[in-house]
Short mmCIF file of C-alpha atoms in Angstrom, two decimals:
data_model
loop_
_atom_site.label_atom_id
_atom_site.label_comp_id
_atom_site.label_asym_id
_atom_site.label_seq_id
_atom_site.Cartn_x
_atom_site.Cartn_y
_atom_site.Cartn_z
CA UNK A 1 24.81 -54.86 -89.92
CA UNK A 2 24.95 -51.05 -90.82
CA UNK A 3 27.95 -49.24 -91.21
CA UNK A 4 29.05 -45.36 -89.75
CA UNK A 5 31.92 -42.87 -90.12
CA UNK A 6 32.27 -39.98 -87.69
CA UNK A 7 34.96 -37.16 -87.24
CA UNK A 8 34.31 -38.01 -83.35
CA UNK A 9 32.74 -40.92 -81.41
CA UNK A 10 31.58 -39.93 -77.93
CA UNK A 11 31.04 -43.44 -75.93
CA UNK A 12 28.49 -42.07 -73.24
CA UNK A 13 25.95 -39.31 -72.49
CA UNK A 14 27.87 -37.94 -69.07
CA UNK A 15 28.72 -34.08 -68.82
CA UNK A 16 31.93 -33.93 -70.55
CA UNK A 17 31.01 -36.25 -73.67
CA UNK A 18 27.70 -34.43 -74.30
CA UNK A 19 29.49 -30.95 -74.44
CA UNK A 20 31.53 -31.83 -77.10
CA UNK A 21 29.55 -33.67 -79.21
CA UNK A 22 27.37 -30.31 -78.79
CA UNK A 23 30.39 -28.17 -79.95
CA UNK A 24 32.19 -30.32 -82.62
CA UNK A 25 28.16 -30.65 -84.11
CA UNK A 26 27.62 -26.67 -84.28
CA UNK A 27 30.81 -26.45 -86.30
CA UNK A 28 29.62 -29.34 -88.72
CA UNK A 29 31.59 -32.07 -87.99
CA UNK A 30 30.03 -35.38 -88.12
CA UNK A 31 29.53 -36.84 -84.42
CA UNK A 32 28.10 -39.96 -83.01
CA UNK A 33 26.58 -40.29 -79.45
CA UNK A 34 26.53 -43.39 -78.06
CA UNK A 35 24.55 -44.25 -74.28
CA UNK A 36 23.79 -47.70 -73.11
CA UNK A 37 20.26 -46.41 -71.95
CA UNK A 38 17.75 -44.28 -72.85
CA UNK A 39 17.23 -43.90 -69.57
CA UNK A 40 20.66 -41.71 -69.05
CA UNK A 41 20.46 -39.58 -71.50
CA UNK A 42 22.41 -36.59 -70.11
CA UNK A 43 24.65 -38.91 -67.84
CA UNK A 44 25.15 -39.89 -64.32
CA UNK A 45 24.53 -36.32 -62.65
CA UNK A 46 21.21 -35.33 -63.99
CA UNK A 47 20.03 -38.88 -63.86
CA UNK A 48 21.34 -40.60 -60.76
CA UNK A 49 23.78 -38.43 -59.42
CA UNK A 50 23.65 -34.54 -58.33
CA UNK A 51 19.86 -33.35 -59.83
CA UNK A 52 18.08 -36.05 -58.24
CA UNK A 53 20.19 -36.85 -54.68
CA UNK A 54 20.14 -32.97 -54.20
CA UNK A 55 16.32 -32.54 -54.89
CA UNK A 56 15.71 -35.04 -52.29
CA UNK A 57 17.53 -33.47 -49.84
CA UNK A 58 16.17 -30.24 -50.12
CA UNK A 59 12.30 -32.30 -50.07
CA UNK A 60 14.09 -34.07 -46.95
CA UNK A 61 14.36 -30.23 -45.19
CA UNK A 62 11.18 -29.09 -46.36
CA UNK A 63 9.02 -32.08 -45.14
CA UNK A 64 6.23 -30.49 -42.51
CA UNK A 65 6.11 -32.18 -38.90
CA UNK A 66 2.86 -33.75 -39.47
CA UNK A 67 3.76 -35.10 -42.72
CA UNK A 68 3.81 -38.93 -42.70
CA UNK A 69 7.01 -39.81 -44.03
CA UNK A 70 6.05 -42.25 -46.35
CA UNK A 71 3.84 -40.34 -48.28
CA UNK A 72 6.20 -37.41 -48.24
CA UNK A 73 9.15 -39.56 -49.33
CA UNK A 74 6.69 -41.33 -51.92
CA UNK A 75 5.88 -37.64 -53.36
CA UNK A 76 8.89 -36.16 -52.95
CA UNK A 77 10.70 -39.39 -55.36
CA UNK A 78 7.67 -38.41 -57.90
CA UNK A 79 8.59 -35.15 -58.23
CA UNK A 80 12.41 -36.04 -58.54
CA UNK A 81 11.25 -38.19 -61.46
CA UNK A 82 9.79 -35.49 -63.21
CA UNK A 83 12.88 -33.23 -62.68
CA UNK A 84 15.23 -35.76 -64.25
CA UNK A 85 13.09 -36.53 -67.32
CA UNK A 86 13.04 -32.88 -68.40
CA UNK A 87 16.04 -32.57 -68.02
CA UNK A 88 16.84 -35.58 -69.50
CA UNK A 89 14.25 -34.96 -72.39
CA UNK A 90 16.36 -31.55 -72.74
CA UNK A 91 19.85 -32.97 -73.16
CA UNK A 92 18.47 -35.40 -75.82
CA UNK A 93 16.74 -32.54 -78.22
CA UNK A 94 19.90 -30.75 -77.58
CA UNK A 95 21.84 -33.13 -79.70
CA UNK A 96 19.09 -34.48 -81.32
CA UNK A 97 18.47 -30.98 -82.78
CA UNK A 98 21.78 -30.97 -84.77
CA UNK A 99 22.29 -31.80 -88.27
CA UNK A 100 25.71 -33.37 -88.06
CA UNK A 101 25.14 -35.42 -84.32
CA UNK A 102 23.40 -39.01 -84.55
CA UNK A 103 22.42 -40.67 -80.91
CA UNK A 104 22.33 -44.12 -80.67
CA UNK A 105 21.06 -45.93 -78.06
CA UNK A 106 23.14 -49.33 -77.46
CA UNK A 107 26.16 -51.13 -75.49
CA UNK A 108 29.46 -49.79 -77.37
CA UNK A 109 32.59 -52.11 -77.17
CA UNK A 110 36.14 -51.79 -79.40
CA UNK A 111 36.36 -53.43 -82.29
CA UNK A 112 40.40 -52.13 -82.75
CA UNK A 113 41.46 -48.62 -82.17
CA UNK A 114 39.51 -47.14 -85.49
CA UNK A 115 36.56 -49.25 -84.84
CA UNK A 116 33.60 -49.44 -82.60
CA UNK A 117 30.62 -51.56 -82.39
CA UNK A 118 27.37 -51.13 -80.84
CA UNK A 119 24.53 -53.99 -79.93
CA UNK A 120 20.99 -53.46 -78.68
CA UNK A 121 19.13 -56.68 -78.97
CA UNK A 122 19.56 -58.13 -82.05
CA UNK A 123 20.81 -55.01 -83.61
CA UNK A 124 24.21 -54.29 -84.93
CA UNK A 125 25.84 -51.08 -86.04
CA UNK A 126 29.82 -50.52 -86.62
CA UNK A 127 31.15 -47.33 -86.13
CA UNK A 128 34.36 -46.04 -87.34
CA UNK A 129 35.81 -42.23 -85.84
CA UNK A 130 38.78 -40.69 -86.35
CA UNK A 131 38.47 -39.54 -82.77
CA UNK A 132 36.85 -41.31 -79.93
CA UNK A 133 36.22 -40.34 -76.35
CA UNK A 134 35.14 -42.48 -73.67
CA UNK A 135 32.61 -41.04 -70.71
CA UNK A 136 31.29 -43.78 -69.91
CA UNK A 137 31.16 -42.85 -65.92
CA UNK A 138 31.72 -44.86 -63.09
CA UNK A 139 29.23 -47.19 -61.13
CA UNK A 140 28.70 -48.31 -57.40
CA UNK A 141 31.24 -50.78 -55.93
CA UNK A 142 29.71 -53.09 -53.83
CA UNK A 143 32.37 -54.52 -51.33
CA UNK A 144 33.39 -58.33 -50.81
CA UNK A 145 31.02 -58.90 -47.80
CA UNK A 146 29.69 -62.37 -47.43
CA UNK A 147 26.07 -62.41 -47.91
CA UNK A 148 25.79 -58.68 -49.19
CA UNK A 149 25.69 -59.18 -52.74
CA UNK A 150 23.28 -61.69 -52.94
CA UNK A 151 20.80 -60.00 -50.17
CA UNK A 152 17.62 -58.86 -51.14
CA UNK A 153 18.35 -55.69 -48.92
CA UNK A 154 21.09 -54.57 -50.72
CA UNK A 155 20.19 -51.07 -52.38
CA UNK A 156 23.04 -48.72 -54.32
CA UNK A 157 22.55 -44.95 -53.98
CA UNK A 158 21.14 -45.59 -57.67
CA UNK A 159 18.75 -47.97 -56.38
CA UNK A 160 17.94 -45.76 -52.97
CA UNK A 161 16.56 -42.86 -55.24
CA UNK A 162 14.96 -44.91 -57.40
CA UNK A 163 12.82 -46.58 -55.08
CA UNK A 164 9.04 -44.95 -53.75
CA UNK A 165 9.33 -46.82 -50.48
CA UNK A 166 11.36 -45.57 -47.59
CA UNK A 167 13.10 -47.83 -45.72
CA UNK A 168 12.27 -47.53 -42.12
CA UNK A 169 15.77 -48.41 -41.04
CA UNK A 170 18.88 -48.37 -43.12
CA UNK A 171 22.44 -49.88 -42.19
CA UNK A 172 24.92 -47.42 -44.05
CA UNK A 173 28.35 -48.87 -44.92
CA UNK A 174 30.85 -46.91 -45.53
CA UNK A 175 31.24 -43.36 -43.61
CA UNK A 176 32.83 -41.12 -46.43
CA UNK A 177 31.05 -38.42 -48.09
CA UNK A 178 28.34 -40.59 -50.42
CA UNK A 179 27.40 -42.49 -46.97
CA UNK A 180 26.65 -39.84 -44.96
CA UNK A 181 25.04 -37.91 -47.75
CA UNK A 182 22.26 -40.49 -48.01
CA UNK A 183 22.08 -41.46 -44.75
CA UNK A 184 21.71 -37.37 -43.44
CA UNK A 185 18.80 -37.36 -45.85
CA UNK A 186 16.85 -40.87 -45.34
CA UNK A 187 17.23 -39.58 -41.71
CA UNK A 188 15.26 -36.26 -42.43
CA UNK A 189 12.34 -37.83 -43.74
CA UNK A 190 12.28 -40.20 -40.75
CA UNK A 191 14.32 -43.60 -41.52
CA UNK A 192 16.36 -45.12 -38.79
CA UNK A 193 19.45 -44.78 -39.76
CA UNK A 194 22.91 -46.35 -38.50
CA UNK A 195 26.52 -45.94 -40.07
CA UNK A 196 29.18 -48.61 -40.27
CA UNK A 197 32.33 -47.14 -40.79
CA UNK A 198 35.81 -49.38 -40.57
CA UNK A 199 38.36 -46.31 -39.67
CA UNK A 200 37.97 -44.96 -36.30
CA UNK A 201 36.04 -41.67 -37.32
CA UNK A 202 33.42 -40.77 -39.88
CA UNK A 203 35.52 -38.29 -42.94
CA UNK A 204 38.93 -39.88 -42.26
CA UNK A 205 40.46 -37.45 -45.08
CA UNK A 206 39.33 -34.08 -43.00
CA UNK A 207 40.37 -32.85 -39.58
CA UNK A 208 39.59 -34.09 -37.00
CA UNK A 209 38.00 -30.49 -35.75
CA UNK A 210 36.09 -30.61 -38.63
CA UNK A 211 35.07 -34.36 -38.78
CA UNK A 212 33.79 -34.36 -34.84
CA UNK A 213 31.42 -30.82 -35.99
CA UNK A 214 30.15 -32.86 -38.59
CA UNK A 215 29.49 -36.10 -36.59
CA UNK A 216 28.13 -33.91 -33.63
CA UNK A 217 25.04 -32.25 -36.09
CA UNK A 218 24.17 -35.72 -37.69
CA UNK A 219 24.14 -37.33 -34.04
CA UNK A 220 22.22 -34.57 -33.48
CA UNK A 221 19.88 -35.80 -36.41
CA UNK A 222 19.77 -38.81 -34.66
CA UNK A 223 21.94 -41.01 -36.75
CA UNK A 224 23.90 -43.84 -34.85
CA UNK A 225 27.65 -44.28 -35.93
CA UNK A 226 29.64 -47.29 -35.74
CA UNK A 227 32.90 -46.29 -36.00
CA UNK A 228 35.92 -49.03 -35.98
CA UNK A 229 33.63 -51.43 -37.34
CA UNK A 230 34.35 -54.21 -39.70
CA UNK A 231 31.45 -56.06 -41.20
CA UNK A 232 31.57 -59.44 -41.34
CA UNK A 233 28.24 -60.84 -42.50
CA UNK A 234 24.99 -59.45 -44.20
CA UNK A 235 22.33 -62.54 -43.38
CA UNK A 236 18.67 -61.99 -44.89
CA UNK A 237 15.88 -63.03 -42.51
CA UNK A 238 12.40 -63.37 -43.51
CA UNK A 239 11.93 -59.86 -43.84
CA UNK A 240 14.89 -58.09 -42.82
CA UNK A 241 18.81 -58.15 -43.48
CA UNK A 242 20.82 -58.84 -40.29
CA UNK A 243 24.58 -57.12 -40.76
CA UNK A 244 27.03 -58.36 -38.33
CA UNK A 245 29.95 -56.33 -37.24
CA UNK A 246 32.93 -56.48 -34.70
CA UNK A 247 34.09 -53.11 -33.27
CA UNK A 248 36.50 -52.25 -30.37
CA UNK A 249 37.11 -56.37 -29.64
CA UNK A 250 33.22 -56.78 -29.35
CA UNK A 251 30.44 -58.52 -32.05
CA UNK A 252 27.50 -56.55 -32.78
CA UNK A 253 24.61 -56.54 -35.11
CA UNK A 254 22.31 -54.12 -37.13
CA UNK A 255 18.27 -55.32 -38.10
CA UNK A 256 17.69 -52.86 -41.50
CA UNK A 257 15.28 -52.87 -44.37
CA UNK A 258 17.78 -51.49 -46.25
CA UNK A 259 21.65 -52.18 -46.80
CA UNK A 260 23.23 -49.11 -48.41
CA UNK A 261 27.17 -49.86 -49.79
CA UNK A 262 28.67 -46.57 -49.71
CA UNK A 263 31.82 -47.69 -50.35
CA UNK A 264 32.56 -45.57 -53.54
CA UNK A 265 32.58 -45.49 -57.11
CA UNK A 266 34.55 -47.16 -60.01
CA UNK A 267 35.44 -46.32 -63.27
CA UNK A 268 32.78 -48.26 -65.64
CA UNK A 269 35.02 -50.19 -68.13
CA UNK A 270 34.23 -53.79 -68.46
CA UNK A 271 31.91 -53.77 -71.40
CA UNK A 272 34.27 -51.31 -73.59
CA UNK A 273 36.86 -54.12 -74.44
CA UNK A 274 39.57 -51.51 -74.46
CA UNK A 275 42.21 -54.24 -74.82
CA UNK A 276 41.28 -54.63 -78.28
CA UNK A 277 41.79 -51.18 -79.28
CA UNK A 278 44.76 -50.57 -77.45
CA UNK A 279 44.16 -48.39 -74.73
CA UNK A 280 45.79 -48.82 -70.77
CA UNK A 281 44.13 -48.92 -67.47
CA UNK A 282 45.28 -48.37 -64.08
CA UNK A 283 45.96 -51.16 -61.20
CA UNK A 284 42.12 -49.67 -60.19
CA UNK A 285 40.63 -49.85 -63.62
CA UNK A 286 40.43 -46.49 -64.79
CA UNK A 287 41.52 -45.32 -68.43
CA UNK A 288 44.80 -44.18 -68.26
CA UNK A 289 45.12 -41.07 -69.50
CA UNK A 290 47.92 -38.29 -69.96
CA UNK A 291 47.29 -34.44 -68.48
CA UNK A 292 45.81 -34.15 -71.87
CA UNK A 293 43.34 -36.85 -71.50
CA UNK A 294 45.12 -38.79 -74.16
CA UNK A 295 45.06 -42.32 -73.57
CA UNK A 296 47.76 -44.87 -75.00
CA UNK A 297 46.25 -44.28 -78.22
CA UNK A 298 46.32 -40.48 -78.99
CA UNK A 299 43.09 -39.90 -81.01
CA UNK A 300 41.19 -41.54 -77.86
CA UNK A 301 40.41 -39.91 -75.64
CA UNK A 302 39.04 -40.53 -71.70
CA UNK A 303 36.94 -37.80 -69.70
CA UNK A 304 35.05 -37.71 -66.39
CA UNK A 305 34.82 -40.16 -63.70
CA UNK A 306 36.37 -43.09 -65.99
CA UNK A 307 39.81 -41.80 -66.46
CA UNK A 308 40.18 -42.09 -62.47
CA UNK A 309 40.53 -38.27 -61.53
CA UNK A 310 37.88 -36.03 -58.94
CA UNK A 311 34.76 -37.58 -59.93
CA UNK A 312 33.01 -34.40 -59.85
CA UNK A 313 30.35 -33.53 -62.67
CA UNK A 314 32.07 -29.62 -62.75
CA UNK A 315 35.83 -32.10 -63.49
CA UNK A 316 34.17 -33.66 -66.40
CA UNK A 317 33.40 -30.22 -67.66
CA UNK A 318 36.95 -28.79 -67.11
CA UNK A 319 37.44 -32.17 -69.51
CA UNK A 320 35.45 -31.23 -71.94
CA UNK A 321 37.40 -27.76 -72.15
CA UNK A 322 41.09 -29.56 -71.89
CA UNK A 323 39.61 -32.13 -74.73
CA UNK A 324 38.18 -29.28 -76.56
CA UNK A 325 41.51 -27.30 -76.87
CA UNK A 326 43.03 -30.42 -78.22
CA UNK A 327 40.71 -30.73 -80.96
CA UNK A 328 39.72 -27.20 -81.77
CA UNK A 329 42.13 -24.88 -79.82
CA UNK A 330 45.94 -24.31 -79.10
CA UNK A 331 46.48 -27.63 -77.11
CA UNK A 332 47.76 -26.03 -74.06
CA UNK A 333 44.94 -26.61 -71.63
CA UNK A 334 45.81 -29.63 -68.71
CA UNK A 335 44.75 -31.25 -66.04
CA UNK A 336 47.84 -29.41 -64.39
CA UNK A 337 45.82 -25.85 -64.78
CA UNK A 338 43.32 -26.90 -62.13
CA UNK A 339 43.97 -25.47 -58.42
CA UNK A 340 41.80 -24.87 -55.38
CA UNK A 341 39.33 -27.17 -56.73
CA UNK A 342 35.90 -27.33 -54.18
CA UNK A 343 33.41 -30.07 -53.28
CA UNK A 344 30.58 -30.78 -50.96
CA UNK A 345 29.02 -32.72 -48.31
CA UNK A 346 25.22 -31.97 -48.94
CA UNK A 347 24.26 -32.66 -44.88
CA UNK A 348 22.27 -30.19 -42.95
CA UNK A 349 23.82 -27.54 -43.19
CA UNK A 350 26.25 -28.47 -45.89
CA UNK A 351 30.37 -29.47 -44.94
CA UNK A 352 32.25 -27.61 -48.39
CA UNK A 353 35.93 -27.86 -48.40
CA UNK A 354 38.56 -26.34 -50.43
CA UNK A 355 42.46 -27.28 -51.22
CA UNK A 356 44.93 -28.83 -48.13
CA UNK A 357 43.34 -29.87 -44.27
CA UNK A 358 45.48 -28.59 -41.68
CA UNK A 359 46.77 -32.20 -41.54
CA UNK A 360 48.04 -32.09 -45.14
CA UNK A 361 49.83 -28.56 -44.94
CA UNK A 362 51.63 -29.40 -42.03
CA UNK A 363 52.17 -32.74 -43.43
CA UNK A 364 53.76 -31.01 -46.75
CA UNK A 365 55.98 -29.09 -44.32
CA UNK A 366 54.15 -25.91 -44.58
CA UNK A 367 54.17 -23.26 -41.64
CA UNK A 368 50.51 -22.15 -40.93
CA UNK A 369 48.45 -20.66 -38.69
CA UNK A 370 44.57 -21.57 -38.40
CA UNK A 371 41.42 -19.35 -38.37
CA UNK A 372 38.66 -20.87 -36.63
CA UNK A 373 35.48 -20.50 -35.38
CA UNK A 374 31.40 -21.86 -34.58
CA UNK A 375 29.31 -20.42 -36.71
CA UNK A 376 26.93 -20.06 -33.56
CA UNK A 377 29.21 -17.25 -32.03
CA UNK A 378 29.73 -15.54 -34.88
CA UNK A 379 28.38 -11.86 -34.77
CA UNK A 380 29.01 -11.31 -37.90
CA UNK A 381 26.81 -13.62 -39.60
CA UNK A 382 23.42 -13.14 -39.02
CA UNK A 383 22.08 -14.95 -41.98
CA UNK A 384 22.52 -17.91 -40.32
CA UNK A 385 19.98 -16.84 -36.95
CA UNK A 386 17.71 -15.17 -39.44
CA UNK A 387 17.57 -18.88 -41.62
CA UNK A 388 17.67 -20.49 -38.10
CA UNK A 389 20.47 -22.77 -38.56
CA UNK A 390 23.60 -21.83 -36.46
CA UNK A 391 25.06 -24.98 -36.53
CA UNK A 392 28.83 -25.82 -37.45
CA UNK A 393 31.94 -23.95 -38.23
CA UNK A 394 34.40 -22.33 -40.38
CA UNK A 395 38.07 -23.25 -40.41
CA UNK A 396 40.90 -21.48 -42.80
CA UNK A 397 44.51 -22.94 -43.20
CA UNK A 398 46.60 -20.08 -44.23
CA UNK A 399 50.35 -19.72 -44.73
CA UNK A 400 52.09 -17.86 -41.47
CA UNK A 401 54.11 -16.18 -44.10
CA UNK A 402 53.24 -15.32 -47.38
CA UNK A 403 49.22 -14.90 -45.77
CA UNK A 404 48.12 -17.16 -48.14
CA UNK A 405 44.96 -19.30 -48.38
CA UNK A 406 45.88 -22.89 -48.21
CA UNK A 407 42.45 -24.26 -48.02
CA UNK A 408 39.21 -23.88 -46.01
CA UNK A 409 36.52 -25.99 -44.24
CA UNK A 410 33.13 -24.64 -44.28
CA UNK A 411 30.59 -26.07 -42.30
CA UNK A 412 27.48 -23.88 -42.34
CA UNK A 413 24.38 -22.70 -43.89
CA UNK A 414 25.14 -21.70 -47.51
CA UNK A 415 28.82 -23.49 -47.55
CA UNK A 416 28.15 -24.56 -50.51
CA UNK A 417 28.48 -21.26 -52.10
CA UNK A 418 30.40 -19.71 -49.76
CA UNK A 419 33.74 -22.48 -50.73
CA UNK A 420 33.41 -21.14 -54.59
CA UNK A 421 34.14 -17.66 -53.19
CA UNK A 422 37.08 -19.25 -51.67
CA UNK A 423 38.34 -20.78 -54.27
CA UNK A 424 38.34 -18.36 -56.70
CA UNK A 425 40.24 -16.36 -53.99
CA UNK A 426 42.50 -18.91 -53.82
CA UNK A 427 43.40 -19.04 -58.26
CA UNK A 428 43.59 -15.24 -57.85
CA UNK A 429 45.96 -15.07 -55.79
CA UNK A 430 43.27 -13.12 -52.96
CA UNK A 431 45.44 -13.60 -49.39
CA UNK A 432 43.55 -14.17 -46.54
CA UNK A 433 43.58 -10.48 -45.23
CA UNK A 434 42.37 -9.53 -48.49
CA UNK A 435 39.15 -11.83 -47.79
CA UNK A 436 39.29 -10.33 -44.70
CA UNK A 437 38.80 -6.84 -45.21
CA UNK A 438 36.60 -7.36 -48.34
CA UNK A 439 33.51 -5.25 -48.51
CA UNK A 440 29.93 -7.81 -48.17
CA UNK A 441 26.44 -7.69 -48.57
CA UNK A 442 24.32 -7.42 -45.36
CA UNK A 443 22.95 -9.87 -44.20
CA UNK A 444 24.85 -12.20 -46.20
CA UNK A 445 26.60 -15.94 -44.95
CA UNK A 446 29.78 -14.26 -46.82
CA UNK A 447 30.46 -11.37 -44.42
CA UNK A 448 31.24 -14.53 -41.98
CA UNK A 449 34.76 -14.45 -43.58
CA UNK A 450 35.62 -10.67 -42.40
CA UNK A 451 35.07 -12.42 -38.38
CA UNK A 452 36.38 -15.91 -39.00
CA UNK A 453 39.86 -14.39 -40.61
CA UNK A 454 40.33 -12.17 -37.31
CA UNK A 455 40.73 -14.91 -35.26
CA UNK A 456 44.16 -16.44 -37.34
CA UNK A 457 46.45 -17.71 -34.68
CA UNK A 458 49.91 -17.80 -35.67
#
């Protein structure tokens, strides 16, 4: 057994962790990197996560007619692999490279709140910090089906992108954003593709404007949605899985190749022993944390998708910088700073929303007035005839009195661009006459704004 002191202990390699340890080792202070695998070096996003799911989908939309799918699919997961080990080499040499950072590569777990220790194999190495931060992530839930876990069929989005062979028909469960994310790509390179999905509409949490635009293009795409649908059984055949359903009073079955669980991500905890150390979780297992991203023990500290907040990769950086300021700054920086924060749905073209649904503002009491309108009839936006997709539209919730931006739904061909615009009009205070009358670039997918926000009906 070896022994190690640190100024800070970062348990795991995901965004947040990584750009601290980066910081706190330029200024000399003596930091230890811990990852379970060398395998995620970097963490979740460029590994697993956003580098690898969105260079798929863009090899989904670039795949020629003639191409056989397999092959393309085969290739195009090749090439993804290459992606994600540079980068993944990269973020190792990047604390590698410092002086005062050590990596180790090993399962940490709490020894007490001072003390950590970490095992690969028949290795042993205690770590003591007077700081420690957990970023550990967050990993697929798989829900309590009979018959799913055990199936042979049963693939994670981890496992989906891992994996040269396309299925030639996948069973998608769970209609929220990961679902229909993986199933709008396995569709484009040529999978059968069907969607369970228990509420009675695919996107529960948008409008319903916006959900049936969205459901329209992917029918379109030739998806099948199940909507109302509760599975009841996954039952492996010789070489098939056979998912059983009821929906709308009636039984009904799905023959796939593939079983995808879409039914979110939880905060990865169990192997951390946190009880020994001190430290809180929620009723749904993340780290408790304050708007500091203090846990219950105030020199540790939780960032990214384990302390239960957005689990965006851009949120675990806005941790790092709250984190940061604790350590190094004036200790003002929260989690109660961040406003009009985007995300979104990479389908073809993308779905990228912004702050409150038209549902939520009214909900909250708020008197607005809507600005809406398909992208197809649009005059103003002639990026999206010259790219040839025309498909989808653009909503804005504003305030009928102040002419505020509320929040936005952006269904089109650059959207996810277009909804950081947005949102930075939103933290600046930008009404939505202001984004109105803006001067654009021609031809540009932003100049769509000066034609949607004529149309607000109060």
């Amino acid at each position: 057994m070896d022994d190690l002191h640190a100024d800070l202990l970062v348990i795991g390699f995901g965004k947040g962790g990584k750009t601290l340890a980066a910081a706190m080792g330029r200024l000399g202070r003596r930091v230890v990197m811990v990852e379970q695998s060398a395998l995620m070096y970097g963490g979740t996003c460029i590994n697993i996560g956003c580098v690898p799911t969105k260079a798929l989908i863009h090899r989904a939309s670039a795949r020629p007619e003639d191409a056989d799918p397999q092959e393309w699919y085969t290739a195009s997961v090749a090439s993804t692999a290459t992606l994600t080990s540079a980068m993944r080499d990269k973020n190792f040499r990047m604390l590698d490279s410092l002086d005062s950072v050590t990596v180790v590569t090993g399962t940490a777990a709490f020894l007490d709140d001072k003390r950590v220790e970490v095992v690969a194999g028949d290795e042993r190495l205690e770590i003591t910090a007077d700081t420690v931060v957990v970023n550990t992530g967050a990993q697929s839930v798989v829900p309590d089906i009979p018959g799913l876990g055990g199936s042979t069929h049963l693939v994670t989005g981890t496992d989906l992108i891992g994996s040269p062979d396309l299925p030639l028909r996948l069973a998608v469960i769970g209609g929220g954003y990961q679902g229909l994310e993986f199933a709008a790509m396995v569709r484009r390179y040529g999978s059968e593709v069907t969607v369970l999905e228990v509420a009675d509409r695919i996107l529960p949490r948008e409008d319903e404007d916006v959900a049936r635009a969205a459901e329209e293009i992917l029918r379109e795409e030739g998806i099948t949605f199940v909507t109302g649908a509760r599975v009841s059984q996954v039952a492996d055949t010789e070489d098939a899985a056979i998912v059983r359903y009821e929906a709308n009073g009636a039984a009904g079955t799905v023959e796939a190749d593939a079983v995808l669980a879409a039914a979110g991500r939880a905060p990865r905890t169990a192997e951390l022993r946190l009880e020994a150390a001190g430290v809180r979780t929620t009723a749904n297992g993340a780290i408790e944390v304050d708007e500091y991203l203090r846990t219950s023990r105030p020199h540790i500290f939780a960032m990214g998708d384990v302390n239960g907040g957005p689990q965006f990769t851009y949120i675990s950086l806005d941790d790092y910088r709250i984190v940061a300021d604790q350590l190094l700054g004036e200790g003002k920086r929260s989690t109660t700073d961040r406003v009009a924060v985007p995300y979104t749905l990479f389908m073809t073209p993308p779905l990228a929303r912004v702050g409150l649904t038209e549902n939520e503002a009214r909900a909250a009491g708020r008197s607005v007035c809507i600005a809406s309108k398909p992208v197809a009839a649009m005059a103003a936006m002639p990026r999206a005839s010259i790219v040839g997709e025309v498909r989808g539209l653009m909503k804005f919730v504003v305030d009928a009195e102040s002419d505020e931006i509320l929040g936005a739904a952006l269904l089109s061909v650059d959207a996810q661009e277009l909804v950081n615009t947005v949102a930075l009009a939103m933290r600046s205070g930008v009404t939505a006459s202001g984004l109105r009358d803006a001067i654009w670039t021609h031809p540009s997918s932003t100049e769509a704004f000066n034609e949607v926000l004529a149309t607000v009906v109060r």
